[in-house]
Amino acid sequence: MAFKPLHDRVLVRRTESDEKTKGGLIIPDTAKEKPAEGEIVSVGEGARKDSGELIAPAVSAGDKILFGKWSGTEVTVDGEELLIMKESDILGIIS
């Protein structure tokens, strides 16, 4: 991939949601909500303190994460729709 986020930003690929409910009903595309979980594709080098010291990110590429519903900015990189968001928008890592 030819894109690397800067500072404390991360590049995220959304995970696909199920097309059926637990009861077996098929959900049409127009009624689906965008999933709020994904996989980190790339991570910036981290934020800087006022003193200039680097704060390393707590996440790394390949981590599965949960993020806020309205987090991030949608971008298209190499024909794939991805999200760029700040590390602080990430709610947690899914193990």
Short mmCIF file of C-alpha atoms in Angstrom, two decimals:
data_model
loop_
_atom_site.label_atom_id
_atom_site.label_comp_id
_atom_site.label_asym_id
_atom_site.label_seq_id
_atom_site.Cartn_x
_atom_site.Cartn_y
_atom_site.Cartn_z
CA MET A 1 0.00 0.00 0.00
CA ALA A 2 1.32 3.42 -0.92
CA PHE A 3 -0.28 5.33 1.98
CA LYS A 4 1.02 5.86 5.52
CA PRO A 5 -0.91 8.00 8.00
CA LEU A 6 0.89 10.79 9.83
CA HIS A 7 1.23 11.46 13.57
CA ASP A 8 -1.43 9.74 15.71
CA ARG A 9 -3.71 8.70 12.86
CA VAL A 10 -4.57 5.16 11.75
CA LEU A 11 -5.88 3.69 8.50
CA VAL A 12 -8.77 1.25 9.09
CA ARG A 13 -10.58 -1.29 6.89
CA ARG A 14 -14.19 -1.85 8.02
CA THR A 15 -15.24 -5.45 8.59
CA GLU A 16 -18.30 -6.66 6.70
CA SER A 17 -21.55 -7.07 8.63
CA ASP A 18 -23.84 -10.08 8.46
CA GLU A 19 -26.60 -10.04 5.85
CA LYS A 20 -29.00 -11.99 8.09
CA THR A 21 -30.31 -11.45 11.59
CA LYS A 22 -30.02 -14.15 14.24
CA GLY A 23 -33.61 -15.11 13.43
CA GLY A 24 -32.77 -15.65 9.74
CA LEU A 25 -34.25 -12.45 8.26
CA ILE A 26 -32.29 -10.97 5.36
CA ILE A 27 -31.30 -7.32 5.86
CA PRO A 28 -31.46 -5.21 2.67
CA ASP A 29 -28.47 -2.98 1.86
CA THR A 30 -30.51 0.18 2.44
CA ALA A 31 -31.32 -0.82 6.04
CA LYS A 32 -27.81 -1.89 7.03
CA GLU A 33 -25.77 0.29 9.34
CA LYS A 34 -22.09 0.67 8.66
CA PRO A 35 -20.12 -1.56 11.00
CA ALA A 36 -18.27 0.13 13.85
CA GLU A 37 -15.46 -2.38 13.89
CA GLY A 38 -12.54 -2.94 11.62
CA GLU A 39 -8.94 -3.94 11.14
CA ILE A 40 -6.02 -1.53 11.27
CA VAL A 41 -4.14 -1.42 7.97
CA SER A 42 -1.47 1.14 8.84
CA VAL A 43 -0.44 3.29 11.83
CA GLY A 44 1.36 6.63 12.03
CA GLU A 45 4.50 7.10 14.14
CA GLY A 46 2.56 8.59 17.07
CA ALA A 47 1.77 11.92 18.67
CA ARG A 48 4.35 14.29 20.17
CA LYS A 49 4.38 15.88 23.61
CA ASP A 50 5.03 19.61 23.97
CA SER A 51 8.65 18.73 24.73
CA GLY A 52 8.93 16.98 21.35
CA GLU A 53 9.08 13.48 22.83
CA LEU A 54 7.28 10.85 20.72
CA ILE A 55 4.31 9.00 22.25
CA ALA A 56 4.14 5.55 20.64
CA PRO A 57 0.68 4.39 19.46
CA ALA A 58 -1.12 1.74 21.54
CA VAL A 59 -2.36 -0.09 18.43
CA SER A 60 -0.56 -1.73 15.55
CA ALA A 61 -1.35 -2.95 12.04
CA GLY A 62 -3.52 -6.07 12.09
CA ASP A 63 -5.36 -5.22 15.35
CA LYS A 64 -9.14 -5.63 15.25
CA ILE A 65 -10.74 -2.55 16.78
CA LEU A 66 -14.05 -1.03 17.80
CA PHE A 67 -14.63 2.65 16.99
CA GLY A 68 -17.37 5.27 17.27
CA LYS A 69 -20.21 5.30 14.75
CA TRP A 70 -19.26 8.68 13.26
CA SER A 71 -15.48 8.35 13.63
CA GLY A 72 -13.01 8.90 10.85
CA THR A 73 -12.92 10.23 7.32
CA GLU A 74 -13.72 7.92 4.42
CA VAL A 75 -11.04 7.75 1.71
CA THR A 76 -10.35 5.54 -1.29
CA VAL A 77 -6.83 4.12 -1.47
CA ASP A 78 -5.86 1.74 -4.30
CA GLY A 79 -9.57 1.32 -5.17
CA GLU A 80 -10.51 0.25 -1.63
CA GLU A 81 -12.72 2.31 0.72
CA LEU A 82 -10.92 2.87 4.04
CA LEU A 83 -11.18 5.17 7.06
CA ILE A 84 -8.57 7.54 8.45
CA MET A 85 -9.08 8.35 12.13
CA LYS A 86 -7.18 9.59 15.14
CA GLU A 87 -6.03 6.98 17.62
CA SER A 88 -8.22 8.67 20.25
CA ASP A 89 -11.35 7.76 18.20
CA ILE A 90 -10.66 4.06 18.81
CA LEU A 91 -12.78 2.69 21.65
CA GLY A 92 -10.90 -0.58 22.14
CA ILE A 93 -9.07 -3.57 20.72
CA ILE A 94 -11.05 -6.77 20.11
CA SER A 95 -9.05 -9.83 21.15
#
